[in-house]
Amino acid sequence: MIAPFNNAESVGNSATAIADREIAIACRGIVKDFGDGNTKVRALHGIDVDVFSSELTLLVGPSGCGKTTLISIIAGLLNPTAGDLDLFGMKQSQLRGPKLVDFRAQSVGFVFQQYNLLPALNATENVAIPLLIQGWKRPAALKAALSALEAVDLGSRAEQRPNQLSGGQQQRVAIARALVHQPRLLVCDEPTAALDAVSGQRVMELLKKVAVQPGRAVIVVTHDDRVFGYGDRIISMADGRIESVENRENELNSAGKREES
Amino acid sequence: MNWVAWKMLTGDRAKYLGTVFGVAFGVLLISQQTSIFVGLMRRTAHAAIDVRDAQVWVMDPYQQNADEIKPLSETDLNRVRGVEGVEWAVRYFKSLARAKIETGSFRQVFLIGLDDHSLIGAPVKMLDGSLANLRRPDAIIVDKSGYEYLWGKEPIRLGRTLEMNDRRAVLVGICEATAPFQTFPIIYTRYSQAVQFVAGERKVMSFVLAHPQQGVTPKDLSTRIAERTNLMTKTRTEFIWFIVGYYMRSTGIPVNFGITIALGFIVGTAIAGQTFYLFTLENLKQFGALKAMGLSDRRLTLMVLLQATVVGLIGYGLGIGMTALFFEATSNVTALAGFYLPWQVAAGAAVAVGLIIVLASFLSLRKVLLLEPAIVFRG
Ligand SMILES: Nc1ncnc2c1ncn2[C@@H]1O[C@H](COP(=O)(O)OP(=O)(O)OP(=O)(O)O)[C@@H](O)[C@H]1O
Ligand SMILES: [Mg+2]
């Protein structure tokens, strides 16, 4: 077990509150360089941060500060140049090649800014993909996908193709797809950036309500200060470094906590 | 995931048809141009192809093709007949002649004179009239295209006449014949008759046709006759290739057509390969998303290969179908008569398309496999 790393934990949090929480992901000294020689760019300069299960973590900061790079590493899409990454008790350095691919298939859900739905598949079929990747039979996968779609209030759009859906609806389909296989980690990169304010709020509410579950860590990268209120915890980055970590005890959170216990 | 691959391929109807027809068009270009070339070359050897009942051709040792002929003598025929292993040997006459029809208009024709007794070398398929009537005085048989060259679209009427070397000839039948390279009518008649249809030369025996006895191969017989007589001999197949070879070497056809075929090949394979490659490129983002979501390289490879196979097979089927249809539709066009899609060409096109699709999917796969899954987070 890794001890919680309290970098810049802001006031207003008792030590016990932190100790209660289960660490999903622990980053220690994560460095990421792109390119080499003259063109080398250091995108992350030794990141130390923890992400907890059962809550929604916002990752914020100016453009180019390394948010996408960090979640790509956490989600097993990129390997760090240096540092230790602990994913649900497993060392990332031991998850290489096929094991890493497997980890993504089993344990990670993805939500992208551009939705990345397959245009040729209808909503249900798109949602079924993670299950098909896991080797489910098609009928069972489609059935589970339909329930997942219903959970994001899109049961009535099950047969529609992405181009027949609004941006907000497409993003909700993408959320259903990211959750259908019950991943332990959900990473969302700017999920509201392509949406208008109302659809954006709707997406965030959905993430808060449906995605955050006991045992699941949810990380949302965002620029959008209108959605800051949805975070249980806000990690701010600047220039490839963690600037501050803020734990929020807002109404929503305490309400959520009460329901759980 | 194969089902997803299938959906990705066929989901966008327009793109799917575009890709498949790209391949089909490539196949059409390759197979149609090659078939026409093969057909043209075949035409140069029409006379040899149409003699199916004799296995060995005997000719002057300096002969280069089937059209410029130095005739043999009666002695030559007898010498051939004397060679051990010859079942029979007969005269065969082939020459250009001028035929004048009722209206006075005339055409150059191929005149073929068959051995009076055996009619060896006679047309295999009669379309009208009967071969037996060739034994009647002045009788001739004309090939179907030839009838059209002579009399246009007039309905076939047996018994009509034409004139060659001021002698009357009576049409007793219409036959099918391999179209000659030059679009001349082919007129069959008996040897004794043919001699009178051309202005008198002393020696007129163009070829001797020989056939081996049971147990002797055409090749053996050919070698034997050549040794005993110092004449040139060819088996039927050799003679066909001999003629084709001559035209390949000494005319501009192969060069010109070779260029056309090469272009057809390059354009065809480029279209086929590129459309598929572009298809994968356009879907790269989707493959990236699948890869991010944890789809293994092995299964991604299978998806691309499945798509390639489907595109290749359907595209090939359509393309070959279009070629076959083209020749079918033009089979009644006199100028294109006798052109068809040889199975060797179909097989060659299959190999070419197979290779190009393999290459295209290899290149596509490289793209897909080298793809950084992290690009899914980039716009
Ligand atoms: N593949 C790459 N090759 C080279 N440099 C890269 C690559 N990916 C990211 N970078 C660089 O790393 C830094 C961090 O990029 P990153 O995309 O993580 O920023 P971000 O915080 O997500 O920005 P934004 O808010 O604009 O999405 C940037 O300077 C970027 O140019
Ligand atoms: Mg980013």
XYZ file of C-alpha atoms and ligand atoms in Angstrom:
672
model
C 0.000 0.000 0.000
C 1.123 3.463 -0.745
C 0.755 6.177 1.805
C -1.381 9.114 0.781
C 0.687 11.896 -0.622
C -0.497 15.172 0.818
C 0.999 17.668 -1.522
C -0.533 21.037 -0.986
C -3.662 19.504 0.475
C -5.636 22.583 1.290
C -7.071 23.456 4.613
C -10.575 22.393 5.521
C -9.798 18.707 5.248
C -9.233 16.674 8.307
C -6.497 14.098 8.094
C -9.037 11.409 8.901
C -11.165 12.295 5.909
C -8.175 11.616 3.697
C -7.211 8.483 5.524
C -10.735 7.108 5.008
C -10.441 7.389 1.296
C -9.109 4.654 -0.879
C -6.254 5.588 -3.162
C -6.921 4.444 -6.706
C -3.933 5.939 -8.439
C -0.672 7.135 -6.995
C 1.782 9.132 -9.082
C 5.304 9.552 -7.765
C 7.788 11.688 -9.621
C 6.181 11.207 -13.012
C 8.258 12.765 -15.768
C 7.308 12.766 -19.412
C 9.526 13.924 -22.263
C 8.459 14.119 -25.865
C 11.019 13.893 -28.645
C 14.735 13.886 -28.005
C 17.856 15.941 -28.545
C 17.155 19.518 -29.518
C 13.463 18.953 -29.953
C 12.996 17.442 -26.524
C 10.015 18.830 -24.663
C 9.473 18.041 -20.992
C 5.700 17.958 -20.609
C 5.647 16.710 -17.002
C 8.270 17.646 -14.428
C 7.904 15.062 -11.671
C 4.251 14.802 -10.799
C 3.331 13.612 -7.301
C -0.372 13.213 -6.823
C -3.015 10.738 -5.689
C -6.415 10.092 -7.163
C -9.055 8.610 -4.915
C -11.773 6.135 -5.655
C -15.449 6.981 -5.336
C -15.030 10.631 -6.198
C -14.811 13.011 -9.082
C -11.411 14.584 -9.537
C -11.073 17.616 -11.753
C -7.755 18.261 -13.454
C -7.485 21.916 -14.430
C -4.886 24.318 -15.720
C -3.914 26.451 -18.697
C -3.534 25.049 -22.171
C -0.335 23.099 -22.678
C 0.309 22.547 -18.970
C 0.285 18.767 -19.389
C -3.222 17.669 -18.378
C -3.793 15.410 -21.352
C -0.328 13.980 -21.021
C -0.927 13.132 -17.376
C -4.252 11.390 -17.904
C -2.843 9.549 -20.917
C -0.176 8.122 -18.638
C -2.674 7.318 -15.898
C -4.981 5.602 -18.392
C -2.174 3.462 -19.797
C -1.994 5.154 -23.187
C 1.472 6.575 -22.690
C 4.449 5.345 -20.739
C 6.114 7.833 -18.409
C 9.763 8.706 -19.026
C 10.490 8.353 -15.314
C 8.647 7.933 -12.061
C 6.385 5.383 -10.421
C 2.763 4.929 -11.121
C 0.582 2.730 -8.993
C -2.743 1.692 -10.527
C -5.126 0.007 -8.096
C -2.242 -1.610 -6.323
C -0.426 -2.659 -9.512
C 2.851 -1.163 -10.668
C 2.351 0.437 -14.086
C 5.951 -0.454 -14.939
C 4.947 -4.104 -14.779
C 2.009 -3.576 -17.099
C 3.736 -3.656 -20.442
C 2.509 -4.591 -23.887
C -0.495 -6.912 -23.916
C -1.025 -6.523 -20.178
C -1.367 -2.785 -20.534
C -3.821 -3.245 -23.407
C -5.751 -5.641 -21.215
C -5.702 -3.186 -18.350
C -7.276 -0.558 -20.587
C -9.877 -2.979 -21.851
C -10.873 -4.185 -18.401
C -10.368 -1.234 -16.106
C -10.551 2.054 -18.003
C -13.415 3.984 -19.524
C -12.675 6.834 -21.908
C -14.632 9.969 -22.735
C -13.132 12.192 -25.399
C -13.730 15.793 -26.325
C -14.655 14.731 -29.852
C -16.812 11.785 -28.664
C -15.043 9.368 -31.058
C -18.131 7.300 -31.714
C -18.006 4.991 -34.730
C -20.242 6.665 -37.307
C -21.298 3.373 -38.867
C -22.705 1.972 -35.620
C -25.902 3.060 -33.924
C -25.925 4.237 -30.306
C -26.407 0.798 -28.766
C -23.764 -0.792 -30.959
C -21.298 1.940 -30.069
C -21.950 1.439 -26.377
C -21.439 -2.313 -26.771
C -17.875 -1.953 -28.064
C -15.991 -2.257 -24.742
C -17.907 -5.460 -24.036
C -17.159 -6.813 -27.500
C -13.511 -5.986 -26.912
C -13.712 -8.013 -23.715
C -15.032 -10.901 -25.774
C -18.726 -10.806 -24.941
C -21.151 -12.366 -27.390
C -22.946 -9.773 -29.444
C -26.543 -10.291 -28.192
C -25.488 -10.093 -24.556
C -23.303 -7.067 -25.241
C -26.110 -5.260 -27.056
C -28.503 -6.020 -24.216
C -26.141 -4.618 -21.601
C -25.447 -1.650 -23.871
C -29.126 -0.828 -24.038
C -29.371 -0.714 -20.228
C -26.321 1.541 -20.130
C -27.981 3.827 -22.667
C -31.127 3.914 -20.566
C -29.025 4.939 -17.577
C -28.002 8.080 -19.495
C -31.617 8.713 -20.588
C -31.030 7.778 -24.199
C -33.014 4.549 -24.351
C -35.248 6.151 -26.962
C -32.273 6.894 -29.224
C -30.875 3.389 -29.179
C -31.160 2.836 -32.935
C -29.826 6.188 -33.999
C -26.451 6.754 -35.548
C -24.102 9.431 -34.161
C -24.864 11.847 -36.999
C -28.522 11.762 -36.008
C -27.718 12.867 -32.458
C -26.847 16.276 -31.013
C -23.393 16.874 -29.576
C -24.706 16.539 -26.037
C -26.480 13.304 -26.858
C -23.372 11.932 -28.541
C -21.348 12.733 -25.450
C -23.910 10.926 -23.305
C -23.643 7.900 -25.591
C -19.886 8.136 -25.131
C -20.366 8.183 -21.343
C -22.579 5.105 -21.544
C -19.873 3.449 -23.618
C -17.213 4.429 -21.103
C -19.191 2.900 -18.235
C -20.822 -0.158 -19.790
C -18.025 -2.476 -18.699
C -17.936 -1.083 -15.138
C -14.370 0.214 -15.258
C -12.516 1.153 -12.099
C -11.174 4.278 -13.737
C -12.964 6.787 -15.932
C -10.902 9.435 -17.708
C -12.591 12.289 -19.516
C -10.604 14.848 -21.512
C -12.529 18.106 -21.871
C -15.877 16.325 -22.136
C -17.812 19.600 -22.242
C -15.493 21.673 -24.417
C -17.421 21.026 -27.624
C -20.812 21.556 -25.996
C -22.986 24.545 -25.209
C -23.468 25.507 -21.559
C -26.693 23.585 -21.002
C -25.495 20.356 -22.610
C -22.220 20.738 -20.740
C -24.005 20.987 -17.402
C -26.095 17.979 -18.306
C -22.992 15.946 -19.093
C -21.344 16.938 -15.815
C -24.475 16.090 -13.845
C -24.536 12.730 -15.496
C -20.893 12.086 -14.682
C -21.550 13.080 -11.082
C -24.682 10.962 -10.791
C -23.929 7.883 -12.878
C -20.181 7.678 -13.209
C -19.101 8.237 -9.621
C -19.514 4.903 -7.874
C -17.887 3.240 -4.920
C -14.567 1.831 -6.024
C -14.355 3.897 -9.190
C -12.084 6.867 -9.725
C -13.305 9.515 -12.129
C -10.901 12.074 -13.579
C -12.218 14.951 -15.649
C -9.850 17.306 -17.434
C -11.431 20.665 -17.979
C -10.826 24.288 -18.839
C -14.356 25.166 -18.107
C -14.697 26.991 -14.758
C -18.486 26.602 -14.951
C -18.065 22.927 -14.124
C -15.612 23.345 -11.236
C -18.517 22.986 -8.824
C -18.903 19.316 -9.734
C -15.498 18.290 -8.483
C -14.901 16.595 -5.171
C -11.303 17.445 -5.620
C -9.578 19.853 -7.931
C -6.006 19.320 -9.028
C -4.531 22.415 -10.632
C -1.541 22.127 -12.927
C 0.758 24.693 -14.450
C 3.767 24.143 -16.648
C 3.963 20.417 -16.155
C 3.739 20.636 -12.381
C 1.011 20.281 -9.781
C 0.178 23.724 -8.490
C -2.456 22.974 -5.911
C -4.894 20.338 -4.784
C -8.158 21.419 -3.310
C -10.642 19.149 -1.561
C -14.164 20.406 -1.670
C -16.865 19.609 0.796
C -19.797 20.983 -1.082
C -23.467 20.211 -0.684
C -23.437 17.783 -3.522
C -20.542 15.859 -2.071
C -21.822 15.532 1.425
C -25.188 14.481 0.011
C -23.419 11.853 -2.060
C -21.398 10.637 0.895
C -24.466 10.327 3.082
C -26.243 8.178 0.522
C -23.280 5.864 0.231
C -22.898 5.199 3.924
C -15.152 -7.433 -33.447
C -15.333 -8.835 -36.952
C -18.869 -7.652 -36.978
C -17.685 -4.143 -36.098
C -15.145 -4.347 -38.932
C -17.906 -5.343 -41.327
C -20.086 -2.463 -40.108
C -17.238 0.016 -40.401
C -16.716 -1.141 -43.951
C -20.311 -1.155 -45.115
C -21.829 1.429 -42.777
C -21.167 4.347 -45.080
C -22.772 3.054 -48.245
C -21.202 5.671 -50.492
C -17.693 5.144 -49.166
C -18.103 1.385 -49.294
C -19.282 1.412 -52.896
C -16.521 3.855 -53.745
C -13.896 1.528 -52.327
C -15.320 -1.618 -53.881
C -15.793 0.033 -57.248
C -12.289 1.435 -57.063
C -11.007 -2.116 -56.870
C -13.532 -3.304 -59.455
C -12.467 -0.594 -61.869
C -8.842 -1.576 -61.379
C -9.681 -5.197 -62.134
C -11.702 -4.161 -65.167
C -8.800 -2.154 -66.569
C -6.324 -4.960 -66.051
C -8.428 -7.821 -67.312
C -10.144 -6.080 -70.203
C -6.983 -4.643 -71.730
C -5.065 -7.879 -71.286
C -7.904 -9.902 -72.783
C -8.035 -7.694 -75.848
C -4.295 -8.029 -76.283
C -4.509 -11.796 -75.954
C -7.436 -11.766 -78.379
C -5.511 -9.733 -80.942
C -2.502 -12.001 -80.713
C -4.753 -15.005 -81.038
C -6.188 -13.546 -84.192
C -2.789 -13.528 -85.857
C -2.793 -17.308 -85.487
C -6.394 -17.798 -86.608
C -5.571 -20.271 -89.329
C -3.542 -22.527 -87.052
C -6.147 -22.335 -84.318
C -8.976 -23.332 -86.636
C -7.308 -26.486 -87.899
C -8.172 -28.858 -85.119
C -7.956 -32.218 -86.872
C -4.269 -32.229 -87.850
C -1.496 -32.219 -85.301
C 1.547 -31.345 -87.378
C 2.139 -28.500 -89.828
C 4.832 -28.900 -92.464
C 6.162 -25.837 -94.288
C 9.092 -24.287 -96.067
C 12.165 -24.084 -93.807
C 12.380 -20.298 -94.175
C 8.783 -19.556 -93.399
C 8.273 -16.938 -90.688
C 4.522 -16.765 -90.226
C 1.264 -18.080 -91.645
C 0.708 -15.351 -94.188
C 3.908 -15.009 -96.185
C 4.144 -18.429 -97.712
C 6.621 -20.155 -99.984
C 4.684 -23.105 -101.415
C 5.725 -26.748 -101.220
C 5.821 -29.220 -104.075
C 3.972 -32.512 -104.695
C 7.269 -34.249 -104.014
C 7.352 -32.708 -100.565
C 3.897 -34.106 -99.861
C 4.950 -37.551 -100.932
C 8.098 -37.397 -98.856
C 6.051 -36.494 -95.794
C 3.685 -39.347 -96.519
C 6.664 -41.654 -96.643
C 7.828 -40.810 -93.119
C 7.304 -43.599 -90.648
C 4.583 -42.844 -88.095
C 2.500 -40.657 -90.404
C -1.124 -41.748 -90.329
C -2.021 -39.378 -93.109
C -0.747 -36.182 -94.716
C -2.810 -33.806 -96.840
C -2.563 -30.568 -98.769
C -3.604 -27.275 -97.271
C -3.896 -24.091 -99.219
C -3.955 -20.611 -97.745
C -3.707 -17.417 -99.678
C -5.099 -13.956 -100.116
C -7.560 -13.578 -102.967
C -9.883 -10.905 -104.223
C -13.604 -11.562 -104.093
C -16.063 -9.518 -106.104
C -19.738 -9.590 -105.141
C -22.846 -9.116 -107.317
C -22.770 -5.320 -107.092
C -19.215 -5.224 -108.352
C -17.668 -4.167 -105.053
C -14.806 -6.350 -103.908
C -12.813 -7.304 -100.872
C -9.569 -8.954 -100.045
C -10.253 -12.384 -98.517
C -8.377 -15.272 -96.946
C -8.899 -18.225 -99.219
C -8.431 -21.635 -97.672
C -8.291 -24.758 -99.823
C -8.964 -28.085 -98.120
C -7.890 -31.520 -99.279
C -10.574 -32.626 -101.761
C -11.083 -36.061 -100.263
C -10.780 -35.564 -96.526
C -11.625 -31.857 -96.109
C -9.050 -31.809 -93.276
C -8.991 -28.350 -91.725
C -12.684 -27.760 -92.390
C -14.622 -25.432 -90.084
C -15.777 -27.138 -86.930
C -19.021 -25.303 -86.491
C -21.479 -24.619 -89.307
C -24.032 -21.880 -88.657
C -25.946 -22.361 -91.877
C -25.761 -24.811 -94.780
C -23.719 -27.970 -94.529
C -20.083 -28.888 -94.858
C -20.919 -31.756 -97.222
C -22.106 -29.241 -99.813
C -18.545 -28.027 -100.105
C -18.086 -30.978 -102.476
C -20.444 -29.413 -104.993
C -18.972 -27.589 -107.983
C -17.790 -24.023 -107.242
C -18.873 -24.343 -103.631
C -17.531 -22.040 -100.929
C -18.222 -21.559 -97.220
C -17.798 -18.101 -95.680
C -17.375 -17.277 -92.040
C -20.102 -15.302 -90.357
C -18.134 -12.071 -89.973
C -16.921 -12.500 -93.521
C -20.482 -12.595 -94.785
C -21.051 -9.256 -93.087
C -17.867 -7.787 -94.527
C -19.010 -8.861 -97.989
C -22.714 -8.302 -97.910
C -23.271 -6.059 -94.908
C -26.310 -6.616 -92.742
C -28.223 -8.466 -95.470
C -29.866 -11.633 -94.196
C -27.940 -14.803 -94.924
C -28.932 -16.245 -98.282
C -27.249 -19.441 -99.413
C -26.799 -19.930 -103.119
C -25.675 -16.383 -103.798
C -22.492 -16.009 -105.756
C -19.317 -14.073 -105.904
C -16.396 -14.003 -108.291
C -12.750 -14.765 -107.712
C -10.209 -14.655 -110.530
C -13.161 -14.389 -112.931
C -14.557 -17.653 -111.694
C -17.952 -18.006 -110.118
C -18.192 -19.237 -106.538
C -21.421 -20.366 -104.896
C -22.100 -19.854 -101.218
C -23.182 -23.146 -99.652
C -22.661 -22.452 -95.974
C -21.845 -20.059 -93.178
C -19.418 -21.171 -90.529
C -17.850 -19.935 -87.368
C -14.155 -19.117 -87.598
C -11.554 -17.441 -85.434
C -11.415 -13.846 -86.561
C -8.172 -13.035 -88.390
C -6.027 -10.136 -87.312
C -6.861 -8.303 -90.525
C -10.610 -7.999 -90.789
C -10.882 -10.069 -93.944
C -13.537 -12.646 -94.742
C -12.407 -16.272 -94.626
C -13.517 -18.377 -97.553
C -13.242 -22.155 -97.439
C -13.246 -24.237 -100.554
C -11.747 -27.473 -101.903
C -8.070 -27.479 -102.810
C -8.694 -28.145 -106.490
C -11.130 -25.269 -106.536
C -8.893 -22.873 -104.598
C -6.160 -23.278 -107.163
C -8.502 -21.882 -109.772
C -9.612 -18.965 -107.610
C -6.122 -17.469 -107.600
C -4.149 -16.405 -110.639
C -2.031 -19.333 -111.788
C 1.141 -20.149 -109.959
C 2.874 -23.437 -110.595
C 3.290 -24.483 -106.997
C 0.405 -23.689 -104.649
C 0.609 -26.089 -101.729
C 0.985 -23.750 -98.758
C 1.248 -26.414 -96.082
C 1.129 -30.121 -95.588
C -0.981 -31.183 -92.646
C 0.086 -34.470 -91.078
C -1.278 -36.623 -88.351
C 0.554 -39.189 -86.228
C -0.313 -42.850 -86.001
C -1.597 -44.183 -82.731
C 1.204 -44.245 -80.181
C 3.244 -41.501 -81.832
C 3.126 -38.089 -80.218
C 2.716 -35.007 -82.413
C 6.067 -33.772 -81.148
C 7.819 -37.016 -82.152
C 6.221 -36.987 -85.531
C 7.130 -33.356 -86.055
C 10.783 -34.066 -85.245
C 10.821 -37.137 -87.474
C 9.353 -35.352 -90.471
C 11.789 -32.499 -90.074
C 14.745 -34.903 -89.974
C 13.664 -36.906 -93.030
C 12.536 -34.043 -95.269
C 14.528 -30.969 -94.221
C 11.239 -29.093 -94.180
C 10.157 -27.057 -91.176
C 7.595 -28.714 -88.966
C 5.562 -27.504 -86.042
C 3.000 -29.137 -83.839
C -0.300 -27.276 -83.750
C 0.511 -25.556 -80.452
C 4.042 -24.736 -81.546
C 2.754 -23.264 -84.762
C 0.268 -21.047 -82.919
C 3.054 -19.698 -80.677
C 5.390 -19.441 -83.674
C 2.975 -17.100 -85.408
C 2.194 -15.134 -82.257
C 5.914 -14.842 -81.598
C 6.472 -13.467 -85.077
C 3.902 -10.742 -84.609
C 5.211 -9.995 -81.164
C 8.734 -9.547 -82.500
C 8.093 -7.814 -85.742
C 5.155 -5.513 -85.222
C 4.436 -2.543 -82.990
C 1.469 -4.281 -81.404
C 3.173 -5.687 -78.336
C 4.953 -2.426 -77.610
C 1.836 -0.332 -77.990
C -0.359 -2.776 -76.241
C 2.290 -3.527 -73.711
C 2.223 0.133 -72.781
C -1.555 0.122 -72.602
C -1.554 -2.994 -70.481
C 1.198 -1.705 -68.250
C -0.740 1.528 -67.821
C -3.923 -0.418 -67.187
C -2.036 -2.475 -64.663
C -0.451 0.463 -62.912
C -3.588 2.573 -62.912
C -5.712 -0.429 -62.003
C -3.587 -1.562 -59.108
C -2.993 2.000 -57.970
C -6.702 2.659 -57.861
C -7.432 -0.625 -56.140
C -4.636 -0.260 -53.625
C -5.120 3.394 -52.984
C -8.849 3.276 -52.428
C -8.386 0.661 -49.779
C -5.450 2.433 -48.218
C -7.411 5.673 -48.116
C -10.313 3.830 -46.583
C -8.112 2.724 -43.676
C -6.566 6.166 -43.369
C -9.977 7.741 -43.093
C -10.840 5.281 -40.373
C -7.566 5.735 -38.553
C -9.178 7.789 -35.829
C -11.732 5.055 -35.237
C -9.018 2.437 -35.084
C -7.206 4.706 -32.646
C -10.256 4.892 -30.394
C -10.629 1.111 -30.471
C -6.971 0.748 -29.688
C -7.261 3.152 -26.748
C -10.236 1.182 -25.489
C -8.029 -1.862 -25.266
C -8.442 -3.699 -28.557
C -5.341 -5.814 -29.119
C -3.117 -5.451 -32.167
C -3.952 -8.991 -33.175
C -7.648 -8.260 -33.374
C -7.078 -4.913 -35.065
C -5.040 -6.779 -37.665
C -7.849 -9.258 -38.157
C -10.295 -6.397 -38.633
C -8.168 -4.750 -41.311
C -7.560 -8.085 -43.037
C -11.248 -8.888 -42.990
C -12.041 -5.539 -44.542
C -9.315 -6.045 -47.130
C -10.582 -9.507 -47.992
C -14.150 -8.343 -48.403
C -13.137 -5.363 -50.523
C -10.765 -7.528 -52.572
C -13.241 -10.322 -53.204
C -16.254 -8.168 -53.986
C -14.194 -5.715 -56.014
C -12.589 -8.535 -57.965
C -15.930 -10.236 -58.557
C -17.490 -7.022 -59.818
C -14.502 -6.130 -61.981
C -14.192 -9.542 -63.592
C -17.961 -9.595 -63.989
C -17.830 -6.261 -65.795
C -15.086 -7.537 -68.101
C -17.010 -10.712 -68.860
C -20.123 -8.646 -69.431
C -18.225 -6.347 -71.766
C -17.125 -9.226 -73.972
C -20.550 -10.811 -73.740
C -22.233 -7.574 -74.781
C -19.818 -7.049 -77.663
C -19.792 -10.630 -78.897
C -22.122 -9.634 -81.722
C -20.041 -6.666 -82.715
C -18.186 -8.004 -85.732
C -15.023 -6.019 -85.069
C -14.787 -7.405 -81.532
C -15.990 -10.911 -82.311
C -13.924 -13.659 -80.762
C -12.541 -11.545 -77.935
C -13.192 -13.141 -74.595
C -11.848 -13.250 -71.083
C -9.279 -16.096 -70.912
C -9.218 -17.772 -67.525
C -5.498 -17.122 -67.345
C -6.185 -13.401 -67.524
C -8.881 -13.702 -64.844
C -6.435 -15.617 -62.675
C -3.664 -13.112 -63.362
C -5.931 -10.221 -62.410
C -6.856 -12.099 -59.231
C -3.198 -12.480 -58.335
C -2.487 -8.830 -59.137
C -5.398 -7.597 -57.049
C -4.558 -10.032 -54.293
C -1.003 -8.711 -54.162
C -2.005 -5.088 -54.245
C -4.625 -5.588 -51.554
C -2.066 -7.398 -49.426
C 0.330 -4.514 -49.973
C -2.344 -1.915 -49.241
C -3.473 -3.691 -46.107
C 0.142 -4.101 -45.037
C 0.649 -0.363 -45.369
C -2.684 0.316 -43.686
C -1.833 -2.085 -40.907
C 1.498 -0.428 -40.358
C -0.370 2.827 -39.876
C -2.849 1.230 -37.526
C -0.308 -0.709 -35.512
C 2.139 2.179 -35.169
C -0.700 4.452 -34.179
C -0.177 6.004 -30.744
C -3.388 5.296 -28.912
C -2.802 8.573 -27.064
C -3.749 10.470 -30.232
C -7.385 9.879 -29.326
C -7.083 12.728 -26.846
C -5.777 15.071 -29.495
C -8.159 16.889 -31.803
N 3.119 13.837 -28.854
C 3.739 14.948 -28.458
N 4.903 15.306 -29.011
C 5.547 16.441 -28.605
N 5.093 17.259 -27.667
C 3.932 16.969 -27.086
C 3.192 15.800 -27.438
N 2.080 15.761 -26.700
C 2.118 16.849 -25.915
N 3.211 17.568 -26.135
C 3.601 18.813 -25.440
O 3.474 18.576 -24.072
C 2.914 19.709 -23.439
C 1.652 19.326 -22.681
O 0.657 18.981 -23.609
P -0.787 18.499 -23.185
O -1.504 18.133 -24.425
O -0.655 17.470 -22.147
O -1.387 19.828 -22.590
P -2.876 20.103 -22.078
O -2.729 20.614 -20.699
O -3.720 18.933 -22.301
O -3.305 21.296 -23.037
P -4.769 21.626 -23.613
O -5.522 22.220 -22.496
O -4.477 22.610 -24.681
O -5.347 20.349 -24.108
C 2.695 20.726 -24.504
O 3.772 21.623 -24.497
C 2.678 19.938 -25.764
O 3.141 20.720 -26.821
Mg -5.424 18.490 -23.495
